[in-house]
mmCIF file of C-alpha atoms in Angstrom:
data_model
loop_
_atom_site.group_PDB
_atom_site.id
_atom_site.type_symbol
_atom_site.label_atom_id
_atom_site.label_comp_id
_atom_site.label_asym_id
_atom_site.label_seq_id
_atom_site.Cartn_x
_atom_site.Cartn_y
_atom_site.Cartn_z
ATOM 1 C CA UNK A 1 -18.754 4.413 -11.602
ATOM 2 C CA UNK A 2 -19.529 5.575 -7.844
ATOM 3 C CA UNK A 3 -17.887 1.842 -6.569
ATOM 4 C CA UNK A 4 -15.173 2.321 -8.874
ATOM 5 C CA UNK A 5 -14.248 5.752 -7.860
ATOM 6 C CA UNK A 6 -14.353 4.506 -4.091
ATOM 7 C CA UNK A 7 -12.109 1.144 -5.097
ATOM 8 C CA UNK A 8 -9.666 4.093 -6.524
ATOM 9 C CA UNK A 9 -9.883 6.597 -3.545
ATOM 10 C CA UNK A 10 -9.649 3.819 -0.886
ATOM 11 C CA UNK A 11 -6.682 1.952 -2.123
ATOM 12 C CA UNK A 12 -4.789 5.322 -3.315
ATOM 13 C CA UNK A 13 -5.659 6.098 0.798
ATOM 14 C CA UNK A 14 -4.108 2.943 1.957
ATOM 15 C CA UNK A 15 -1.327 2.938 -0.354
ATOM 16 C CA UNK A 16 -0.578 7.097 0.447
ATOM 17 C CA UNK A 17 -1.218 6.189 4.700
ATOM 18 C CA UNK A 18 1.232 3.484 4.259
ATOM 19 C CA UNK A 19 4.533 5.113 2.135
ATOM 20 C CA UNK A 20 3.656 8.849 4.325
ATOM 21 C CA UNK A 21 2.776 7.827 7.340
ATOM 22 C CA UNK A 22 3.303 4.277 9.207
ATOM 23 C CA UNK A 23 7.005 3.488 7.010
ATOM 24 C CA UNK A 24 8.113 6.859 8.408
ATOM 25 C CA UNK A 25 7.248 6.437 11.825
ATOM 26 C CA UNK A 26 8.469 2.892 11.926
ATOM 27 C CA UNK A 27 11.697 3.058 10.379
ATOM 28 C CA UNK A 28 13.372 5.238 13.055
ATOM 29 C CA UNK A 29 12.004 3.008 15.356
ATOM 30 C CA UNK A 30 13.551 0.064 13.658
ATOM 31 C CA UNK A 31 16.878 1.788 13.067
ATOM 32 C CA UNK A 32 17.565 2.570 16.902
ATOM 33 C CA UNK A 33 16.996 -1.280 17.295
ATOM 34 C CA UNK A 34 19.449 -1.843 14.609
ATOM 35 C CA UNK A 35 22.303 -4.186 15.210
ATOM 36 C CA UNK A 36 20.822 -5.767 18.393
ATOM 37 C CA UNK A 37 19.302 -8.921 19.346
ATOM 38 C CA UNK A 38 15.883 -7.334 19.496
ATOM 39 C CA UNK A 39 15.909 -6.454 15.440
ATOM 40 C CA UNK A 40 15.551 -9.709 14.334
ATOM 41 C CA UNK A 41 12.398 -10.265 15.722
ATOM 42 C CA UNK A 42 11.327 -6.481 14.400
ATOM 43 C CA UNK A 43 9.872 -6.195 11.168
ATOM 44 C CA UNK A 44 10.767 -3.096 9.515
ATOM 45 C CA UNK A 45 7.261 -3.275 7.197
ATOM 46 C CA UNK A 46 4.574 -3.350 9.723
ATOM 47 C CA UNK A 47 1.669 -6.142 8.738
ATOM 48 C CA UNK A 48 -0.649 -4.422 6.326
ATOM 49 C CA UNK A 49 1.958 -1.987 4.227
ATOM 50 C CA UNK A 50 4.409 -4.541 3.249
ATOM 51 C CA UNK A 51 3.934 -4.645 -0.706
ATOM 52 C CA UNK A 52 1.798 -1.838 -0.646
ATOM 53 C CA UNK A 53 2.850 -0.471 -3.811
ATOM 54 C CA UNK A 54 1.828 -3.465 -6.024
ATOM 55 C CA UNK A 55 -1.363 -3.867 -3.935
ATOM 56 C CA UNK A 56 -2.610 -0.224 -5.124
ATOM 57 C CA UNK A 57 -1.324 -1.095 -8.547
ATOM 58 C CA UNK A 58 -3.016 -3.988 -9.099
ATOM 59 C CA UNK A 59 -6.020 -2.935 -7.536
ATOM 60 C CA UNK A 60 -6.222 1.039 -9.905
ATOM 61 C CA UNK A 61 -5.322 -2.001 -13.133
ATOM 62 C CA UNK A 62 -8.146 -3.986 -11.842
ATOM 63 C CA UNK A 63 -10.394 -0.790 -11.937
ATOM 64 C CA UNK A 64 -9.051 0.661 -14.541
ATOM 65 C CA UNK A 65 -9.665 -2.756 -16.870
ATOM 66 C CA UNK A 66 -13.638 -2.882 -15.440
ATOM 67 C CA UNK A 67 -14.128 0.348 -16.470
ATOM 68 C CA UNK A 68 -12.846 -0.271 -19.738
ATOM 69 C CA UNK A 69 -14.728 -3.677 -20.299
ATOM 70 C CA UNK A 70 -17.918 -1.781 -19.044
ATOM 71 C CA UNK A 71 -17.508 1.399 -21.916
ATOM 72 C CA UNK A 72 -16.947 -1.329 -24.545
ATOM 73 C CA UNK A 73 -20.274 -2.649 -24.030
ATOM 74 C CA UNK A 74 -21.827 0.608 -23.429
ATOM 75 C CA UNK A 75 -21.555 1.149 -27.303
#
């Protein structure tokens, strides 16, 4: 349960430091850039938080489904 809960708290973390924190402060960033040669080569989800939202999803479902498997044999 202890790995679990740290699986939950670490991806909820990366997902919650990625949509608050580094999209915010890139996207104004990327928007002054906007409409210029240089934005093409600018990628407006910085490596690590692009398609962070599935990533946390699929990682709380993968939890979610051990758990789950783990109280079923528990009985």
């Amino acid at each position: 349960v202890a790995v679990a809960a740290s699986i939950v708290i670490l991806s909820s973390g990366q997902w919650a430091a990625c949509r608050f924190y580094v999209l915010p402060s890139v996207w104004p960033w990327y928007a002054k850039y906007s409409g210029t040669a240089q934005s093409k080569s600018i990628d407006p989800q910085p490596m690590g938080c692009s398609d962070a939202d599935n990533r946390a999803i699929t990682a709380l479902l993968g939890v979610l489904t051990t758990l789950i498997s783990l109280s079923r044999r528990a009985e």
